[in-house]
Amino acid sequence: MLNLWYKNAVIYCVDVETFMDSNGDGIGDFAGLADRLDHVEALGATCIWLLPFYPTPNRDNGYDITDFYAVDPRLGTLGDFVAFTHAAHDRGLRVIVDLVANHTSIDHPWFQEARRDPNSRYRDWYVWSKEKPKDIHEGAVFPGVQDATWTYDEAAQAWYMHRFYKHQADLNIANPEVREELEKVMGFWLQLGVSGFRLDAVPFLIEYRGVPEEERPKDDPHLYLNELRSFVSWRRAEAMLLAEANITMDQVNEYFGPSGDRLHMIFNFMLNQHLFLSLARKDAEPIRRVMAQTPAIPLKSQWASFLRNHDEIDLGRLPDAERGEVFSAFGPAPEMQAYGRGIRRRLAPMLGGDEQRLKQAFSLMFALPGTPVLWYGDEIGMGDDLSLAERNSVRTPMQWADERNAGFSTAPSEQLVRPVVSGGAFDYRSVNVVAQHDLDGSLMSTLQRLIRTRRACPEIGWGRCRVLETSETSVLALRYDWHGETVLIVHNLADHAVEVQVSLDEVSRLRPLFCDEDDRTMRDASEPIHLSPYGYRWFRAHGERR
Ligand code: NOJ
Ligand code: CA
């Protein structure tokens, strides 16, 4: 059997800057992260995804890079990166890193040279226009804070293209020298031991916007994804590409590749938006709907499932009325929303701090087809800080303990990279790792149990998934089959108890694996299943089959 580690991984996303500060300067760093690997390991994660940690003026949380081959000095040295990676590997944890191939900071020496000197070899590494482009206001990703996608540069006497903020100039991916350089960047980090990349902004990477027609490669732009795949695979067999690509279901085949030889994994943004609609409606229909629309994917491909991440929840693919439903349930106030399309809150405040709902949301995410990805701090139900700009609201320091600065740093509080959440229901004095550690029933312990259960169910990553009919629309019943094994997982999204009959061909007995009640009794598969409000139950088919 192919050993495709990412098919059943549990990925934990960390922002080094806000995780743990080892030297008391108020900024998280690699030494601090290495010191807190116990936490990640105890949680049961199998892979750490690092948000960008490269040198940066930090105008977009590190997604504005000035050197692809180094570590931002505020976070440590390259030596600290290697020491951290080594420590992670010692614990059986893989490391993947963010790769921002679509753009650089305008402070990057490549861009600086490109703008200063029209004859520089770097000029054509970016996308320029001598004339003012007609579409300068089209396609801005951050409406409200970004007003154009082209900006005039005095030194260059030309307009440069930027899909994101104006301080992030798009690279010209049609230029073979840029492709070669990006390979060098990937080769560099692979050589340092990473197991792959979270590829930023993939749809923009392959669209060649602004590149003159005659300079664009004539073949299908998706073939660039084959090129990236084969490069990383030859450099390191286990290397995995996880794409940030908010695509529709009709694009799925083009991104995974007809035989699964493009991107290994793609974040399932469609499922994410429908999951929140389901939670808002207390009805599983939106999830069933999107699952029915999802095409089968090749064996080597995998979805990445998530609840929250470092950005806003992007609800842009939902029709206005449905997006409105999610807004009114989870982000009704204007300051909770972002860019007219999303919610910039953490999961716990969205669900009103309701532990049963939180546990269910995680259980649901782990039960859906794909590999679960967690955002640091959500495992303890951290809150957010809406007084911070844009998406920084969900990027506050990790809450380790009821100690000064939540145990994140010994620096004076005003020196912290961002303030810790204090006051209100999510105050670090009550919501922290120490408070939940080894405490039966705490969110963190439940998540640990859930992760253990999920890791013991390879059927979910590998198997065939079927959505089963039940009489209750609030119930999502999933059946996975793989190598003669069967797993059944049921969730009740309603706020009232229900009882459902699930018909299971070829299965006679069910053994409870994980649920919100203390249930250890083997049951007959034909018995109705009771589910409490927001309840969940995981079973494995046991013993003789009919
Ligand atoms: C997507 C990242 O997730 C987001 O945080 C960033 O602002 C943009 N790409 C630009 O790199
Ligand atoms: Ca530090």
XYZ file of C-alpha atoms and ligand atoms in Angstrom:
558
model
C 0.000 0.000 0.000
C 1.199 3.510 -0.727
C 2.350 5.321 2.383
C 0.610 8.628 1.805
C 1.030 10.195 5.220
C -1.149 13.218 4.466
C -4.243 11.087 3.771
C -4.722 10.600 7.502
C -2.680 13.321 9.149
C -3.833 15.755 11.815
C -2.375 19.152 10.973
C -1.836 21.848 13.590
C -1.264 25.376 12.307
C 1.016 27.674 14.235
C 2.017 31.297 13.896
C 5.521 31.302 15.410
C 5.182 34.964 16.324
C 2.234 34.390 18.676
C 2.851 30.870 20.007
C 5.618 31.092 22.625
C 8.270 33.687 23.368
C 11.489 32.159 24.726
C 13.624 35.271 25.265
C 11.209 37.753 26.775
C 11.141 40.267 23.920
C 7.370 39.903 23.517
C 7.566 38.052 20.192
C 7.069 34.323 19.789
C 10.051 32.481 18.348
C 11.345 29.122 17.148
C 13.006 28.307 20.464
C 9.665 28.919 22.212
C 7.812 26.756 19.728
C 10.369 23.952 20.115
C 9.845 24.172 23.855
C 6.077 23.721 23.471
C 6.144 20.678 21.231
C 4.884 18.697 24.224
C 1.548 20.392 23.795
C 1.271 19.624 20.094
C 2.384 16.055 20.599
C 0.001 15.491 23.531
C -2.847 16.838 21.464
C -2.132 14.084 18.974
C -1.362 16.207 15.928
C 0.975 14.569 13.429
C 2.098 17.562 11.412
C 2.787 21.231 12.112
C 2.033 23.857 9.478
C 4.014 27.038 10.003
C 2.578 30.327 8.791
C 5.221 32.444 6.994
C 8.256 33.003 9.232
C 10.526 34.625 6.632
C 12.039 38.125 6.843
C 9.210 40.574 6.340
C 8.124 44.142 7.018
C 5.040 42.382 8.420
C 2.323 44.372 6.750
C 0.380 41.174 6.099
C 1.370 38.897 8.955
C 4.450 37.670 7.105
C 2.737 36.983 3.757
C 4.852 39.889 2.489
C 8.292 38.357 2.177
C 11.654 40.047 1.612
C 13.846 36.926 1.627
C 12.646 33.407 0.853
C 15.800 31.770 2.172
C 15.911 32.982 5.755
C 14.106 33.253 9.063
C 12.812 36.609 10.272
C 15.399 37.660 12.886
C 12.611 38.462 15.345
C 11.689 34.755 15.353
C 15.180 33.301 15.543
C 17.857 32.080 13.190
C 18.007 29.411 10.542
C 19.786 27.363 13.200
C 16.750 27.720 15.474
C 14.520 26.600 12.611
C 16.609 23.458 12.118
C 16.722 22.774 15.866
C 12.924 23.068 15.973
C 12.420 20.816 12.946
C 14.765 18.263 14.436
C 12.888 18.320 17.752
C 9.571 17.936 15.919
C 10.878 14.957 13.948
C 12.127 13.395 17.167
C 8.523 13.291 18.278
C 7.263 11.924 15.005
C 5.827 15.282 13.956
C 6.219 16.405 10.370
C 6.633 20.062 9.479
C 5.169 21.858 6.478
C 5.736 25.529 5.699
C 3.802 28.255 3.945
C 5.104 29.028 0.492
C 4.037 32.379 -0.900
C 4.866 32.007 -4.567
C 2.324 34.474 -5.921
C 3.963 37.681 -4.716
C 6.743 39.286 -2.716
C 6.848 42.322 -0.495
C 7.599 45.485 -2.445
C 10.567 45.774 -0.068
C 12.073 42.584 -1.514
C 15.434 43.385 -3.181
C 14.082 41.799 -6.386
C 11.270 44.312 -6.580
C 13.465 47.197 -5.511
C 15.886 46.413 -8.298
C 13.092 45.828 -10.764
C 11.544 49.238 -10.151
C 14.826 51.133 -10.172
C 16.330 49.665 -13.299
C 14.314 48.804 -16.435
C 17.238 46.687 -17.609
C 17.535 44.710 -14.423
C 17.043 40.960 -14.791
C 14.395 41.335 -12.074
C 12.244 43.756 -14.060
C 10.417 40.942 -15.771
C 10.016 38.997 -12.536
C 6.981 41.171 -11.841
C 3.938 42.169 -13.864
C 4.082 45.716 -15.287
C 2.051 47.944 -17.500
C 3.294 51.207 -19.041
C -0.272 52.342 -19.613
C -2.814 52.631 -16.879
C -4.695 49.307 -17.045
C -8.426 49.539 -17.556
C -9.259 47.116 -14.805
C -7.324 48.622 -11.892
C -10.242 48.287 -9.480
C -11.192 44.792 -10.518
C -10.506 41.691 -8.469
C -9.327 43.259 -5.198
C -9.157 40.523 -2.572
C -9.563 42.810 0.423
C -12.351 45.203 -0.540
C -12.566 48.100 1.867
C -8.856 48.111 2.666
C -7.363 47.523 -0.780
C -8.645 49.809 -3.460
C -6.909 48.574 -6.580
C -5.032 45.667 -8.121
C -2.603 47.893 -10.016
C -0.479 50.648 -8.482
C 1.661 53.233 -10.217
C 5.314 53.227 -9.237
C 7.147 56.513 -9.754
C 10.613 54.981 -9.927
C 9.570 52.394 -12.500
C 7.304 54.827 -14.341
C 4.898 51.961 -14.714
C 1.999 50.215 -13.025
C 2.620 46.935 -11.166
C -0.016 44.303 -10.566
C -0.940 43.007 -7.136
C -3.867 40.699 -6.453
C -3.537 41.476 -2.746
C -2.404 44.651 -0.939
C -0.371 47.184 -2.871
C 2.690 46.264 -0.810
C 2.574 42.736 -2.280
C 3.693 42.819 -5.911
C 2.692 39.766 -7.959
C 5.497 37.686 -9.391
C 5.403 36.935 -13.099
C 4.975 33.173 -13.034
C 5.103 33.038 -16.824
C 8.798 33.928 -16.565
C 10.932 30.743 -16.534
C 13.512 32.427 -14.289
C 10.846 33.006 -11.643
C 9.791 29.356 -11.859
C 13.382 28.291 -11.473
C 13.861 30.513 -8.447
C 10.715 29.156 -6.802
C 12.046 25.645 -7.297
C 15.239 26.706 -5.605
C 13.215 28.032 -2.691
C 11.289 24.768 -2.361
C 14.480 22.751 -2.733
C 16.075 24.782 0.034
C 13.371 24.086 2.615
C 12.983 20.461 1.554
C 16.691 20.043 2.106
C 16.205 21.442 5.597
C 13.713 18.709 6.310
C 10.216 20.014 5.667
C 7.593 17.558 4.420
C 5.853 19.954 2.095
C 4.242 23.312 1.558
C 0.989 25.073 2.119
C 0.809 26.883 -1.202
C -0.644 30.343 -0.904
C -3.174 31.731 -3.378
C -2.955 28.961 -5.979
C -5.704 30.195 -8.340
C -3.926 33.550 -8.733
C -0.603 31.839 -9.174
C -1.757 30.156 -12.356
C -3.934 32.833 -13.920
C -1.239 35.005 -15.595
C -3.312 38.112 -15.029
C -1.722 41.178 -16.585
C 0.854 39.170 -18.513
C 0.697 40.103 -22.213
C -0.963 37.424 -24.322
C 2.216 36.681 -26.312
C 4.260 36.029 -23.157
C 1.842 33.579 -21.629
C 2.610 29.874 -21.901
C 0.313 28.448 -24.541
C -0.518 25.260 -22.701
C -3.077 24.727 -19.950
C -2.001 26.850 -16.949
C -2.833 23.940 -14.624
C 0.163 22.097 -16.054
C 2.317 24.335 -13.883
C 0.874 22.401 -10.950
C 2.222 19.166 -12.475
C 5.597 20.837 -12.720
C 5.567 21.866 -9.048
C 4.418 18.401 -8.034
C 7.050 16.563 -9.928
C 9.772 18.911 -8.692
C 8.942 18.408 -5.015
C 8.376 14.678 -5.412
C 11.760 14.131 -6.996
C 13.480 16.175 -4.342
C 11.736 14.406 -1.517
C 9.392 11.517 -2.023
C 7.060 12.341 0.862
C 6.768 16.049 0.021
C 3.182 17.232 -0.058
C 1.551 20.313 -1.568
C -1.475 21.655 0.300
C -3.236 24.306 -1.722
C -5.076 27.347 -0.570
C -7.581 27.390 -3.413
C -11.126 28.520 -2.804
C -12.457 26.741 -5.881
C -15.836 25.499 -7.001
C -16.594 21.824 -7.439
C -16.295 22.001 -11.231
C -12.626 23.016 -10.842
C -11.674 20.189 -8.506
C -10.429 17.812 -11.189
C -8.237 20.449 -12.766
C -6.540 21.182 -9.449
C -5.990 17.621 -8.256
C -5.178 16.563 -11.806
C -6.984 13.860 -13.757
C -4.793 11.172 -12.235
C -3.989 12.926 -8.964
C -0.630 14.227 -10.146
C -1.046 17.918 -9.383
C -1.815 19.198 -5.870
C -1.870 16.528 -3.188
C -4.317 18.390 -1.015
C -6.741 21.295 -1.251
C -8.521 23.096 1.556
C -12.201 22.368 1.197
C -13.522 25.929 1.300
C -16.890 24.911 -0.147
C -17.454 22.404 2.609
C -16.284 24.917 5.221
C -18.860 27.523 4.181
C -21.667 24.977 4.050
C -20.616 23.546 7.390
C -21.108 26.957 8.980
C -24.443 27.312 7.214
C -25.436 23.933 8.649
C -24.379 24.980 12.144
C -26.301 28.236 11.762
C -29.463 26.455 10.571
C -29.069 23.506 12.916
C -29.738 21.389 9.876
C -27.345 19.031 8.063
C -28.847 19.663 4.625
C -26.219 22.209 3.443
C -23.444 19.716 4.243
C -25.293 16.911 2.477
C -25.853 19.226 -0.484
C -22.192 20.097 -0.915
C -21.107 16.498 -0.379
C -23.454 15.414 -3.140
C -21.839 17.954 -5.463
C -18.286 16.899 -4.622
C -16.693 14.787 -7.333
C -14.792 11.624 -6.477
C -11.090 12.417 -6.179
C -8.084 10.307 -7.170
C -6.508 7.915 -4.662
C -3.435 10.078 -4.124
C -5.483 13.231 -3.539
C -7.011 14.451 -0.318
C -9.177 17.250 1.022
C -8.086 19.331 3.990
C -10.977 20.084 6.332
C -10.992 22.998 8.724
C -13.251 25.080 10.880
C -11.230 28.242 11.414
C -7.847 29.447 10.233
C -5.749 32.595 10.418
C -8.010 34.458 7.965
C -11.667 35.386 8.046
C -14.224 32.663 7.349
C -14.822 33.317 3.703
C -18.536 32.951 2.961
C -18.197 34.392 -0.515
C -19.409 31.244 -2.259
C -22.763 31.215 -0.504
C -25.704 33.026 -2.084
C -26.455 36.358 -0.352
C -29.403 35.025 1.629
C -27.447 32.070 2.997
C -24.436 34.214 3.810
C -26.865 36.489 5.655
C -28.033 33.529 7.737
C -24.473 32.720 8.783
C -23.781 36.377 9.543
C -26.832 36.700 11.721
C -26.075 33.486 13.627
C -22.342 33.927 14.113
C -21.232 37.449 13.260
C -24.140 39.890 13.370
C -22.214 43.055 14.311
C -20.371 44.883 11.525
C -17.075 44.716 13.457
C -17.311 40.910 13.445
C -17.323 40.873 9.654
C -14.593 41.415 7.107
C -14.413 42.416 3.444
C -18.181 42.106 3.052
C -17.901 38.338 2.774
C -16.566 36.855 5.978
C -16.400 36.604 9.724
C -13.248 37.527 11.594
C -14.006 35.749 14.845
C -12.619 32.622 16.414
C -14.764 29.528 16.664
C -15.459 29.637 20.408
C -16.999 33.129 20.506
C -18.987 32.326 17.364
C -20.588 29.416 19.159
C -21.178 31.527 22.262
C -18.590 29.541 24.193
C -21.063 26.611 24.287
C -18.783 23.625 24.996
C -21.186 21.024 23.693
C -21.471 22.864 20.378
C -17.731 23.368 20.205
C -17.002 19.713 20.793
C -19.579 18.801 18.227
C -18.130 21.189 15.664
C -14.715 19.548 16.037
C -16.216 16.068 15.957
C -18.043 16.979 12.752
C -14.952 18.422 11.097
C -12.932 15.317 11.998
C -15.682 13.056 10.669
C -15.893 14.672 7.250
C -13.904 13.259 4.337
C -10.396 14.678 4.424
C -7.534 15.520 6.733
C -8.354 17.817 9.653
C -6.437 21.062 10.110
C -6.560 22.926 13.432
C -5.803 26.574 14.153
C -3.681 26.976 17.296
C -5.673 28.022 20.322
C -8.976 26.661 19.050
C -8.238 23.447 20.963
C -8.762 25.357 24.215
C -11.572 27.558 22.887
C -9.618 30.807 22.715
C -11.486 34.023 22.021
C -10.636 36.898 19.707
C -9.900 40.613 19.920
C -12.105 42.594 17.581
C -10.286 45.806 18.413
C -7.381 44.551 16.276
C -7.394 45.334 12.564
C -8.764 42.963 9.948
C -7.729 39.351 10.581
C -5.400 40.108 13.464
C -8.462 39.618 15.663
C -7.848 35.841 15.608
C -4.059 36.014 15.916
C -3.609 36.864 19.597
C -0.966 35.088 21.710
C -1.494 31.496 22.745
C -2.996 31.224 26.219
C -0.820 28.827 28.167
C -1.652 29.601 31.771
C -3.226 31.930 34.287
C 0.012 33.863 34.500
C 1.218 37.238 33.337
C 0.752 37.547 29.556
C -1.018 34.168 29.631
C 2.390 32.533 30.049
C 3.233 33.503 26.474
C 6.020 35.944 27.345
C 7.819 37.537 30.261
C 8.051 40.894 28.459
C 6.177 43.927 29.769
C 2.614 43.568 28.459
C 2.786 46.668 26.271
C 5.726 45.104 24.427
C 3.805 41.990 23.265
C 3.433 41.449 19.548
C -0.321 41.600 20.208
C -2.235 41.876 23.458
C -3.473 38.661 25.053
C -7.230 38.269 25.308
C -8.241 39.550 28.706
C -11.637 40.401 30.060
C -14.898 38.736 29.139
C -15.700 35.066 28.782
C -12.448 34.158 27.010
C -10.036 35.851 29.411
C -6.708 34.010 29.544
C -7.154 33.539 33.293
C -9.988 31.105 32.633
C -9.261 29.892 29.100
C -5.774 28.404 29.033
C -3.887 25.150 28.522
C -3.085 24.530 32.190
C -6.740 24.873 33.195
C -7.796 22.162 30.745
C -4.817 19.877 30.965
C -5.709 16.372 32.165
C -9.204 17.494 32.991
C -11.785 14.980 31.896
C -14.426 16.582 29.740
C -12.493 19.809 29.073
C -12.517 20.943 25.466
C -8.826 20.146 25.121
C -9.135 16.640 26.612
C -12.138 15.923 24.438
C -10.183 17.023 21.409
C -7.307 14.757 22.436
C -9.750 11.850 22.634
C -11.265 12.827 19.309
C -7.846 12.952 17.656
C -6.951 9.538 19.071
C -10.209 8.193 17.703
C -9.720 9.798 14.320
C -6.197 8.401 14.051
C -7.590 4.961 14.794
C -10.032 5.284 11.890
C -7.945 5.192 8.705
C -11.216 4.407 6.913
C -11.972 8.138 6.914
C -8.832 9.107 5.035
C -8.798 6.173 2.665
C -12.260 4.753 2.449
C -15.427 5.205 0.501
C -17.755 7.687 2.178
C -21.527 7.457 1.954
C -24.085 9.865 3.357
C -26.896 7.755 4.803
C -30.562 8.652 4.837
C -32.196 9.258 8.185
C -35.620 10.556 9.124
C -34.157 13.706 10.728
C -32.803 16.444 8.520
C -30.717 17.733 11.430
C -28.724 14.494 11.434
C -25.655 13.857 9.327
C -24.954 10.125 9.140
C -21.697 9.137 7.452
C -20.546 5.645 6.652
C -16.969 4.833 5.678
C -15.851 1.488 4.251
C -12.288 0.450 3.656
C -10.594 -2.937 3.513
C -13.585 -4.721 4.975
C -13.893 -2.300 7.898
C -16.815 0.025 8.483
C -17.145 3.194 10.541
C -20.450 4.955 11.204
C -20.533 8.523 12.499
C -23.703 10.443 13.351
C -24.131 14.080 14.349
C -27.289 15.842 15.435
C -27.038 19.534 14.600
C -30.349 20.377 16.260
C -30.724 21.884 19.713
C -33.139 19.130 20.704
C -32.657 15.403 21.156
C -33.565 13.051 18.303
C -33.702 9.346 17.640
C -32.795 8.005 14.230
C -32.864 4.696 12.483
C -29.892 4.184 10.209
C -29.974 1.294 7.825
C -26.600 -0.380 7.553
C -26.203 -3.101 4.964
C -23.982 -5.963 5.974
C -23.399 -4.726 9.498
C -24.971 -6.404 12.518
C -23.255 -4.935 15.573
C -21.778 -1.547 16.437
C -19.094 -0.794 18.985
C -19.043 2.794 20.350
C -15.760 4.606 19.706
C -16.387 8.180 20.749
C -19.419 10.174 21.800
C -20.704 12.938 24.017
C -22.046 10.515 26.579
C -20.508 7.658 28.476
C -21.474 4.832 26.174
C -19.474 1.627 26.030
C -22.220 -0.817 25.164
C -22.098 -2.871 22.033
C -25.371 -2.489 20.189
C -27.399 -4.155 17.514
C -26.995 -2.192 14.293
C -30.746 -2.170 13.759
C -31.497 -0.368 17.045
C -32.445 3.298 16.791
C -29.695 5.703 17.795
C -30.414 8.361 20.382
C -28.631 11.679 19.952
C -28.712 14.457 22.517
C -28.949 18.126 21.471
C -25.808 18.790 19.403
C -24.898 15.151 20.047
C -22.403 12.967 18.213
C -21.551 9.272 18.142
C -18.815 7.348 16.389
C -19.101 3.549 15.937
C -17.145 0.786 14.307
C -18.888 -2.234 12.843
C -17.979 -5.151 14.989
C -17.822 -8.898 14.633
C -19.793 -10.949 12.189
C -21.391 -9.262 9.268
C -24.758 -10.234 8.041
C -3.818 34.002 1.730
C -3.399 34.012 3.155
O -4.075 33.004 3.853
C -3.693 35.386 3.684
O -3.490 35.458 5.075
C -2.849 36.402 2.952
O -3.225 37.707 3.335
C -3.015 36.275 1.444
N -3.008 34.918 0.979
C -1.912 37.025 0.728
O -0.710 36.300 0.831
Ca 11.118 36.172 21.345
